[in-house]
PDB file of C-alpha atoms and ligand atoms in Angstrom:
ATOM      1  CA  UNK A 696     -45.628 -21.749 -71.599  1.00 51.00           C
ATOM      2  CA  UNK A 697     -45.259 -25.018 -73.552  1.00 52.00           C
ATOM      3  CA  UNK A 698     -42.219 -27.134 -72.590  1.00 50.00           C
ATOM      4  CA  UNK A 699     -39.675 -27.558 -75.437  1.00 54.00           C
ATOM      5  CA  UNK A 700     -38.835 -31.188 -76.219  1.00 61.00           C
ATOM      6  CA  UNK A 701     -35.264 -32.489 -76.332  1.00 66.00           C
ATOM      7  CA  UNK A 702     -33.929 -35.837 -77.573  1.00 72.00           C
ATOM      8  CA  UNK A 703     -34.068 -38.636 -74.957  1.00 89.00           C
ATOM      9  CA  UNK A 704     -35.298 -36.131 -72.415  1.00 89.00           C
ATOM     10  CA  UNK A 705     -38.153 -38.233 -71.036  1.00 89.00           C
ATOM     11  CA  UNK A 706     -35.790 -41.192 -70.672  1.00 91.00           C
ATOM     12  CA  UNK A 707     -33.329 -39.061 -68.682  1.00 92.00           C
ATOM     13  CA  UNK A 708     -36.142 -37.624 -66.574  1.00 93.00           C
ATOM     14  CA  UNK A 709     -37.894 -40.924 -65.859  1.00 91.00           C
ATOM     15  CA  UNK A 710     -34.661 -42.779 -65.064  1.00 92.00           C
ATOM     16  CA  UNK A 711     -33.562 -40.256 -62.459  1.00 95.00           C
ATOM     17  CA  UNK A 712     -34.092 -41.036 -58.777  1.00 96.00           C
ATOM     18  CA  UNK A 713     -34.529 -37.294 -58.297  1.00 97.00           C
ATOM     19  CA  UNK A 714     -37.593 -36.942 -60.511  1.00 97.00           C
ATOM     20  CA  UNK A 715     -41.128 -37.090 -59.139  1.00 96.00           C
ATOM     21  CA  UNK A 716     -44.266 -36.819 -61.232  1.00 94.00           C
ATOM     22  CA  UNK A 717     -46.591 -33.948 -60.311  1.00 95.00           C
ATOM     23  CA  UNK A 718     -49.105 -36.584 -59.482  1.00 91.00           C
ATOM     24  CA  UNK A 719     -52.303 -36.046 -57.449  1.00 92.00           C
ATOM     25  CA  UNK A 720     -51.675 -39.424 -55.777  1.00 93.00           C
ATOM     26  CA  UNK A 721     -48.686 -37.891 -53.942  1.00 95.00           C
ATOM     27  CA  UNK A 722     -50.678 -34.877 -52.729  1.00 97.00           C
ATOM     28  CA  UNK A 723     -50.299 -34.521 -48.948  1.00 96.00           C
ATOM     29  CA  UNK A 724     -47.695 -37.323 -48.858  1.00 97.00           C
ATOM     30  CA  UNK A 725     -44.408 -35.533 -49.482  1.00 97.00           C
ATOM     31  CA  UNK A 726     -43.119 -36.109 -45.943  1.00 97.00           C
ATOM     32  CA  UNK A 727     -43.623 -39.853 -46.524  1.00 96.00           C
ATOM     33  CA  UNK A 728     -41.923 -39.545 -49.866  1.00 96.00           C
ATOM     34  CA  UNK A 729     -38.818 -38.039 -48.242  1.00 97.00           C
ATOM     35  CA  UNK A 730     -39.136 -40.468 -45.322  1.00 97.00           C
ATOM     36  CA  UNK A 731     -38.807 -37.821 -42.605  1.00 98.00           C
ATOM     37  CA  UNK A 732     -40.564 -34.887 -40.941  1.00 97.00           C
ATOM     38  CA  UNK A 733     -38.115 -32.238 -42.093  1.00 98.00           C
ATOM     39  CA  UNK A 734     -39.502 -29.012 -43.556  1.00 98.00           C
ATOM     40  CA  UNK A 735     -40.025 -28.973 -47.317  1.00 98.00           C
ATOM     41  CA  UNK A 736     -39.047 -25.971 -49.417  1.00 98.00           C
ATOM     42  CA  UNK A 737     -39.966 -25.339 -53.048  1.00 98.00           C
ATOM     43  CA  UNK A 738     -37.921 -23.454 -55.589  1.00 98.00           C
ATOM     44  CA  UNK A 739     -40.285 -22.367 -58.350  1.00 98.00           C
ATOM     45  CA  UNK A 740     -38.514 -21.881 -61.696  1.00 98.00           C
ATOM     46  CA  UNK A 741     -35.350 -23.644 -60.535  1.00 98.00           C
ATOM     47  CA  UNK A 742     -33.615 -23.428 -63.914  1.00 97.00           C
ATOM     48  CA  UNK A 743     -30.549 -25.664 -64.155  1.00 96.00           C
ATOM     49  CA  UNK A 744     -30.546 -26.460 -60.430  1.00 96.00           C
ATOM     50  CA  UNK A 745     -27.401 -24.842 -58.968  1.00 97.00           C
ATOM     51  CA  UNK A 746     -29.359 -23.240 -56.124  1.00 98.00           C
ATOM     52  CA  UNK A 747     -31.201 -26.369 -55.101  1.00 97.00           C
ATOM     53  CA  UNK A 748     -28.039 -28.513 -55.186  1.00 97.00           C
ATOM     54  CA  UNK A 749     -26.145 -25.915 -53.119  1.00 98.00           C
ATOM     55  CA  UNK A 750     -28.982 -25.507 -50.630  1.00 98.00           C
ATOM     56  CA  UNK A 751     -29.467 -29.261 -50.218  1.00 98.00           C
ATOM     57  CA  UNK A 752     -25.762 -29.684 -49.391  1.00 98.00           C
ATOM     58  CA  UNK A 753     -25.752 -26.733 -46.992  1.00 98.00           C
ATOM     59  CA  UNK A 754     -29.007 -27.732 -45.243  1.00 98.00           C
ATOM     60  CA  UNK A 755     -29.265 -31.542 -45.096  1.00 98.00           C
ATOM     61  CA  UNK A 756     -32.132 -31.286 -42.571  1.00 98.00           C
ATOM     62  CA  UNK A 757     -34.350 -29.459 -45.047  1.00 98.00           C
ATOM     63  CA  UNK A 758     -35.991 -31.153 -48.034  1.00 98.00           C
ATOM     64  CA  UNK A 759     -36.065 -29.314 -51.367  1.00 98.00           C
ATOM     65  CA  UNK A 760     -38.307 -29.719 -54.385  1.00 98.00           C
ATOM     66  CA  UNK A 761     -37.312 -27.890 -57.549  1.00 98.00           C
ATOM     67  CA  UNK A 762     -40.148 -26.974 -59.869  1.00 98.00           C
ATOM     68  CA  UNK A 763     -39.490 -26.163 -63.507  1.00 98.00           C
ATOM     69  CA  UNK A 764     -41.798 -25.912 -66.501  1.00 97.00           C
ATOM     70  CA  UNK A 765     -39.284 -26.341 -69.330  1.00 96.00           C
ATOM     71  CA  UNK A 766     -38.289 -29.886 -70.204  1.00 94.00           C
ATOM     72  CA  UNK A 767     -34.946 -28.879 -71.738  1.00 93.00           C
ATOM     73  CA  UNK A 768     -34.013 -27.029 -68.561  1.00 96.00           C
ATOM     74  CA  UNK A 769     -35.089 -29.702 -66.083  1.00 96.00           C
ATOM     75  CA  UNK A 770     -33.010 -32.262 -68.020  1.00 96.00           C
ATOM     76  CA  UNK A 771     -29.931 -30.106 -67.379  1.00 95.00           C
ATOM     77  CA  UNK A 772     -30.780 -29.950 -63.652  1.00 97.00           C
ATOM     78  CA  UNK A 773     -31.246 -33.736 -63.534  1.00 96.00           C
ATOM     79  CA  UNK A 774     -27.907 -34.364 -65.259  1.00 94.00           C
ATOM     80  CA  UNK A 775     -26.267 -32.203 -62.580  1.00 94.00           C
ATOM     81  CA  UNK A 776     -28.160 -33.942 -59.757  1.00 96.00           C
ATOM     82  CA  UNK A 777     -27.410 -37.440 -61.072  1.00 93.00           C
ATOM     83  CA  UNK A 778     -23.725 -36.803 -60.220  1.00 94.00           C
ATOM     84  CA  UNK A 779     -24.683 -36.140 -56.575  1.00 95.00           C
ATOM     85  CA  UNK A 780     -26.024 -38.219 -53.724  1.00 96.00           C
ATOM     86  CA  UNK A 781     -28.607 -35.958 -52.113  1.00 98.00           C
ATOM     87  CA  UNK A 782     -31.472 -37.678 -50.280  1.00 98.00           C
ATOM     88  CA  UNK A 783     -33.157 -34.322 -49.589  1.00 98.00           C
ATOM     89  CA  UNK A 784     -33.854 -33.242 -53.196  1.00 98.00           C
ATOM     90  CA  UNK A 785     -36.562 -33.962 -55.745  1.00 98.00           C
ATOM     91  CA  UNK A 786     -37.438 -32.163 -58.968  1.00 98.00           C
ATOM     92  CA  UNK A 787     -40.737 -31.908 -60.777  1.00 97.00           C
ATOM     93  CA  UNK A 788     -41.765 -30.724 -64.244  1.00 97.00           C
ATOM     94  CA  UNK A 789     -44.894 -28.673 -63.716  1.00 98.00           C
ATOM     95  CA  UNK A 790     -46.260 -25.211 -64.326  1.00 98.00           C
ATOM     96  CA  UNK A 791     -46.567 -23.259 -61.063  1.00 98.00           C
ATOM     97  CA  UNK A 792     -50.149 -22.466 -62.097  1.00 98.00           C
ATOM     98  CA  UNK A 793     -51.189 -25.984 -61.075  1.00 98.00           C
ATOM     99  CA  UNK A 794     -49.184 -26.417 -57.872  1.00 98.00           C
ATOM    100  CA  UNK A 795     -52.349 -26.455 -55.753  1.00 97.00           C
ATOM    101  CA  UNK A 796     -53.290 -29.698 -57.539  1.00 97.00           C
ATOM    102  CA  UNK A 797     -49.939 -31.184 -56.507  1.00 97.00           C
ATOM    103  CA  UNK A 798     -49.380 -30.088 -52.879  1.00 98.00           C
ATOM    104  CA  UNK A 799     -51.758 -29.791 -49.954  1.00 97.00           C
ATOM    105  CA  UNK A 800     -50.512 -27.628 -47.080  1.00 97.00           C
ATOM    106  CA  UNK A 801     -47.094 -29.281 -46.817  1.00 97.00           C
ATOM    107  CA  UNK A 802     -44.617 -26.615 -47.917  1.00 98.00           C
ATOM    108  CA  UNK A 803     -42.594 -24.565 -45.451  1.00 98.00           C
ATOM    109  CA  UNK A 804     -40.960 -21.933 -47.695  1.00 98.00           C
ATOM    110  CA  UNK A 805     -41.071 -20.942 -51.376  1.00 99.00           C
ATOM    111  CA  UNK A 806     -37.966 -19.586 -53.111  1.00 98.00           C
ATOM    112  CA  UNK A 807     -38.454 -17.421 -56.202  1.00 99.00           C
ATOM    113  CA  UNK A 808     -35.078 -16.820 -57.802  1.00 98.00           C
ATOM    114  CA  UNK A 809     -34.741 -14.486 -60.774  1.00 98.00           C
ATOM    115  CA  UNK A 810     -38.260 -15.206 -61.961  1.00 98.00           C
ATOM    116  CA  UNK A 811     -39.183 -13.940 -65.424  1.00 98.00           C
ATOM    117  CA  UNK A 812     -40.134 -10.248 -64.890  1.00 98.00           C
ATOM    118  CA  UNK A 813     -42.894 -10.056 -67.535  1.00 98.00           C
ATOM    119  CA  UNK A 814     -42.427  -6.262 -67.837  1.00 97.00           C
ATOM    120  CA  UNK A 815     -45.538  -5.514 -69.912  1.00 97.00           C
ATOM    121  CA  UNK A 816     -48.579  -4.603 -67.802  1.00 96.00           C
ATOM    122  CA  UNK A 817     -50.782  -6.897 -69.843  1.00 97.00           C
ATOM    123  CA  UNK A 818     -48.547  -9.817 -68.780  1.00 98.00           C
ATOM    124  CA  UNK A 819     -48.534  -8.926 -65.052  1.00 98.00           C
ATOM    125  CA  UNK A 820     -50.679 -11.966 -64.222  1.00 97.00           C
ATOM    126  CA  UNK A 821     -47.794 -14.222 -65.316  1.00 98.00           C
ATOM    127  CA  UNK A 822     -45.399 -12.789 -62.708  1.00 98.00           C
ATOM    128  CA  UNK A 823     -44.817 -15.382 -60.004  1.00 98.00           C
ATOM    129  CA  UNK A 824     -45.826 -12.873 -57.301  1.00 98.00           C
ATOM    130  CA  UNK A 825     -49.110 -11.839 -58.955  1.00 98.00           C
ATOM    131  CA  UNK A 826     -52.305 -12.227 -56.866  1.00 98.00           C
ATOM    132  CA  UNK A 827     -53.203 -15.342 -58.871  1.00 98.00           C
ATOM    133  CA  UNK A 828     -49.968 -17.088 -57.813  1.00 98.00           C
ATOM    134  CA  UNK A 829     -50.085 -15.785 -54.213  1.00 98.00           C
ATOM    135  CA  UNK A 830     -53.567 -17.348 -53.909  1.00 98.00           C
ATOM    136  CA  UNK A 831     -52.206 -20.659 -55.216  1.00 98.00           C
ATOM    137  CA  UNK A 832     -49.247 -20.537 -52.809  1.00 98.00           C
ATOM    138  CA  UNK A 833     -51.635 -20.034 -49.842  1.00 98.00           C
ATOM    139  CA  UNK A 834     -52.889 -23.574 -50.470  1.00 98.00           C
ATOM    140  CA  UNK A 835     -49.383 -25.055 -50.394  1.00 98.00           C
ATOM    141  CA  UNK A 836     -48.074 -23.817 -47.050  1.00 98.00           C
ATOM    142  CA  UNK A 837     -48.277 -25.865 -43.875  1.00 97.00           C
ATOM    143  CA  UNK A 838     -47.521 -23.005 -41.475  1.00 95.00           C
ATOM    144  CA  UNK A 839     -47.363 -19.293 -42.045  1.00 97.00           C
ATOM    145  CA  UNK A 840     -46.757 -18.593 -45.749  1.00 98.00           C
ATOM    146  CA  UNK A 841     -43.072 -17.768 -46.228  1.00 98.00           C
ATOM    147  CA  UNK A 842     -41.565 -16.504 -49.494  1.00 98.00           C
ATOM    148  CA  UNK A 843     -37.943 -15.629 -50.214  1.00 98.00           C
ATOM    149  CA  UNK A 844     -37.310 -13.802 -53.479  1.00 99.00           C
ATOM    150  CA  UNK A 845     -34.128 -12.716 -55.244  1.00 98.00           C
ATOM    151  CA  UNK A 846     -34.171 -10.684 -58.437  1.00 98.00           C
ATOM    152  CA  UNK A 847     -32.020  -8.278 -60.412  1.00 98.00           C
ATOM    153  CA  UNK A 848     -35.173  -6.609 -61.729  1.00 98.00           C
ATOM    154  CA  UNK A 849     -36.163  -3.633 -59.574  1.00 98.00           C
ATOM    155  CA  UNK A 850     -39.591  -3.296 -61.226  1.00 98.00           C
ATOM    156  CA  UNK A 851     -40.475  -6.917 -60.484  1.00 98.00           C
ATOM    157  CA  UNK A 852     -39.122  -6.393 -56.961  1.00 98.00           C
ATOM    158  CA  UNK A 853     -41.301  -3.303 -56.370  1.00 98.00           C
ATOM    159  CA  UNK A 854     -44.310  -5.137 -57.821  1.00 98.00           C
ATOM    160  CA  UNK A 855     -43.654  -8.130 -55.530  1.00 98.00           C
ATOM    161  CA  UNK A 856     -43.424  -5.947 -52.417  1.00 98.00           C
ATOM    162  CA  UNK A 857     -46.700  -4.222 -53.305  1.00 98.00           C
ATOM    163  CA  UNK A 858     -48.559  -7.473 -54.007  1.00 98.00           C
ATOM    164  CA  UNK A 859     -47.142  -9.253 -50.950  1.00 98.00           C
ATOM    165  CA  UNK A 860     -48.263  -6.379 -48.696  1.00 98.00           C
ATOM    166  CA  UNK A 861     -51.763  -6.450 -50.253  1.00 97.00           C
ATOM    167  CA  UNK A 862     -51.823 -10.191 -49.596  1.00 97.00           C
ATOM    168  CA  UNK A 863     -51.039  -9.794 -45.858  1.00 97.00           C
ATOM    169  CA  UNK A 864     -47.286 -10.434 -45.856  1.00 98.00           C
ATOM    170  CA  UNK A 865     -44.803  -8.536 -43.701  1.00 98.00           C
ATOM    171  CA  UNK A 866     -41.057  -8.510 -44.257  1.00 98.00           C
ATOM    172  CA  UNK A 867     -38.386 -10.154 -42.145  1.00 98.00           C
ATOM    173  CA  UNK A 868     -35.783  -8.608 -44.427  1.00 98.00           C
ATOM    174  CA  UNK A 869     -35.601  -6.437 -47.549  1.00 98.00           C
ATOM    175  CA  UNK A 870     -32.319  -5.589 -49.260  1.00 98.00           C
ATOM    176  CA  UNK A 871     -31.389  -3.782 -52.474  1.00 98.00           C
ATOM    177  CA  UNK A 872     -27.860  -5.195 -52.363  1.00 98.00           C
ATOM    178  CA  UNK A 873     -27.759  -8.805 -51.208  1.00 98.00           C
ATOM    179  CA  UNK A 874     -24.041  -9.230 -51.899  1.00 97.00           C
ATOM    180  CA  UNK A 875     -23.248  -6.655 -49.236  1.00 96.00           C
ATOM    181  CA  UNK A 876     -25.475  -8.162 -46.547  1.00 97.00           C
ATOM    182  CA  UNK A 877     -24.575 -10.746 -43.925  1.00 96.00           C
ATOM    183  CA  UNK A 878     -27.299 -13.066 -45.233  1.00 96.00           C
ATOM    184  CA  UNK A 879     -26.324 -16.690 -45.951  1.00 96.00           C
ATOM    185  CA  UNK A 880     -26.702 -17.081 -49.698  1.00 98.00           C
ATOM    186  CA  UNK A 881     -26.342 -19.758 -52.350  1.00 98.00           C
ATOM    187  CA  UNK A 882     -26.001 -18.132 -55.760  1.00 98.00           C
ATOM    188  CA  UNK A 883     -28.072 -19.219 -58.741  1.00 98.00           C
ATOM    189  CA  UNK A 884     -26.960 -19.425 -62.380  1.00 97.00           C
ATOM    190  CA  UNK A 885     -28.659 -16.120 -63.223  1.00 98.00           C
ATOM    191  CA  UNK A 886     -27.401 -14.466 -60.059  1.00 98.00           C
ATOM    192  CA  UNK A 887     -23.782 -15.183 -60.989  1.00 98.00           C
ATOM    193  CA  UNK A 888     -24.329 -13.666 -64.455  1.00 98.00           C
ATOM    194  CA  UNK A 889     -25.892 -10.499 -63.041  1.00 98.00           C
ATOM    195  CA  UNK A 890     -23.150 -10.084 -60.442  1.00 98.00           C
ATOM    196  CA  UNK A 891     -20.486 -10.433 -63.164  1.00 98.00           C
ATOM    197  CA  UNK A 892     -22.260  -7.605 -65.012  1.00 98.00           C
ATOM    198  CA  UNK A 893     -22.016  -5.478 -61.845  1.00 97.00           C
ATOM    199  CA  UNK A 894     -25.745  -5.539 -61.117  1.00 98.00           C
ATOM    200  CA  UNK A 895     -27.166  -5.388 -57.602  1.00 98.00           C
ATOM    201  CA  UNK A 896     -29.316  -8.240 -56.331  1.00 98.00           C
ATOM    202  CA  UNK A 897     -32.608  -7.424 -54.608  1.00 98.00           C
ATOM    203  CA  UNK A 898     -33.721  -9.731 -51.811  1.00 98.00           C
ATOM    204  CA  UNK A 899     -36.825 -10.109 -49.699  1.00 98.00           C
ATOM    205  CA  UNK A 900     -37.888 -12.535 -46.995  1.00 98.00           C
ATOM    206  CA  UNK A 901     -41.634 -12.232 -46.371  1.00 98.00           C
ATOM    207  CA  UNK A 902     -44.032 -13.976 -44.029  1.00 98.00           C
ATOM    208  CA  UNK A 903     -47.826 -13.852 -43.962  1.00 97.00           C
ATOM    209  CA  UNK A 904     -48.877 -13.055 -40.428  1.00 88.00           C
ATOM    210  CA  UNK A 905     -52.611 -13.711 -40.265  1.00 76.00           C
ATOM    211  CA  UNK A 906     -52.916 -16.989 -42.060  1.00 61.00           C
TER     212      UNK A 906
HETATM  213  C1  LIG B1961     -34.926 -16.571 -65.539  1.00 70.81           C
HETATM  214  S1  LIG B1961     -34.947 -18.259 -65.177  1.00 70.81           S
HETATM  215  C2  LIG B1961     -34.148 -18.347 -63.579  1.00 70.81           C
HETATM  216  C3  LIG B1961     -33.615 -19.727 -63.286  1.00 70.81           C
HETATM  217  C4  LIG B1961     -32.985 -19.911 -61.900  1.00 70.81           C
HETATM  218  N1  LIG B1961     -33.960 -19.743 -60.838  1.00 70.81           N
HETATM  219  C5  LIG B1961     -31.818 -19.002 -61.679  1.00 70.81           C
HETATM  220  O1  LIG B1961     -31.939 -18.061 -60.867  1.00 70.81           O
HETATM  221  O2  LIG B1961     -30.772 -19.215 -62.272  1.00 70.81           O
HETATM  222  C6  LIG B1961     -36.646 -18.532 -64.768  1.00 70.81           C
HETATM  223  C7  LIG B1961     -37.037 -19.995 -64.823  1.00 70.81           C
HETATM  224  O3  LIG B1961     -38.370 -20.112 -64.353  1.00 70.81           O
HETATM  225  C8  LIG B1961     -39.050 -21.056 -65.141  1.00 70.81           C
HETATM  226  N2  LIG B1961     -40.489 -20.724 -65.060  1.00 70.81           N
HETATM  227  C9  LIG B1961     -41.079 -19.616 -65.546  1.00 70.81           C
HETATM  228  N3  LIG B1961     -42.403 -19.649 -65.324  1.00 70.81           N
HETATM  229  C10 LIG B1961     -42.645 -20.809 -64.654  1.00 70.81           C
HETATM  230  C11 LIG B1961     -43.828 -21.422 -64.168  1.00 70.81           C
HETATM  231  N4  LIG B1961     -45.019 -20.821 -64.305  1.00 70.81           N
HETATM  232  N5  LIG B1961     -43.726 -22.611 -63.540  1.00 70.81           N
HETATM  233  C12 LIG B1961     -42.517 -23.219 -63.392  1.00 70.81           C
HETATM  234  N6  LIG B1961     -41.368 -22.691 -63.859  1.00 70.81           N
HETATM  235  C13 LIG B1961     -41.417 -21.501 -64.482  1.00 70.81           C
HETATM  236  C14 LIG B1961     -38.474 -20.862 -66.528  1.00 70.81           C
HETATM  237  O4  LIG B1961     -38.661 -21.998 -67.351  1.00 70.81           O
HETATM  238  C15 LIG B1961     -37.013 -20.573 -66.222  1.00 70.81           C
HETATM  239  O5  LIG B1961     -36.225 -21.751 -66.218  1.00 70.81           O
END
């Protein structure tokens, strides 16, 4: 996917204290970059950033890095973040396909929120829980791989469960109706839209046991 360009976008991105380049020089040094030993979570495909802002406020002892491939979208997230003072957030414009060039066994948890479902079988490799991506994620985690996914799309959800099992994950929690569970939850932009339409939110929390 090629990022769409927007006017002044690189200026907005580069002037933000929240932006970090997906730079190999930072690989393995994200704890130093945050200046503490707190766990680091990634949200892949963070969109306009509501989730990451909400999570960072709720969990100040966890660091969050939002990953987004589209320039126009990350600019919106940065504009939102620039109004906040959150020392535990960074954002990065990068395709998840190259995350193993950016991080080296330093991520605690990956959040996949309302990822594009890519419904056609010939596009299955692009789904963020395809074997190709699960292999990449293995190289990012510091401890046991831990993925939390939310999606409205039951076919993507079923696919994710199947691929996660094949990849050695077990489930701490699976729900077909997150809104009616006692699970702490920060809603995303897409989540709010789906809930307004009366759709149920699927949720899984998976951990890979034999790392
Ligand atoms: C459907 S939106 C969901 C946005 C947000 N997570 C939410 O729940 O509101 C999916 C986002 O993932 C981003 N995305 C898709 N594929 C990606 C990839 N390979 N790497 C990084 N971001 C990606 C898209 O640009 C888009 O902003």
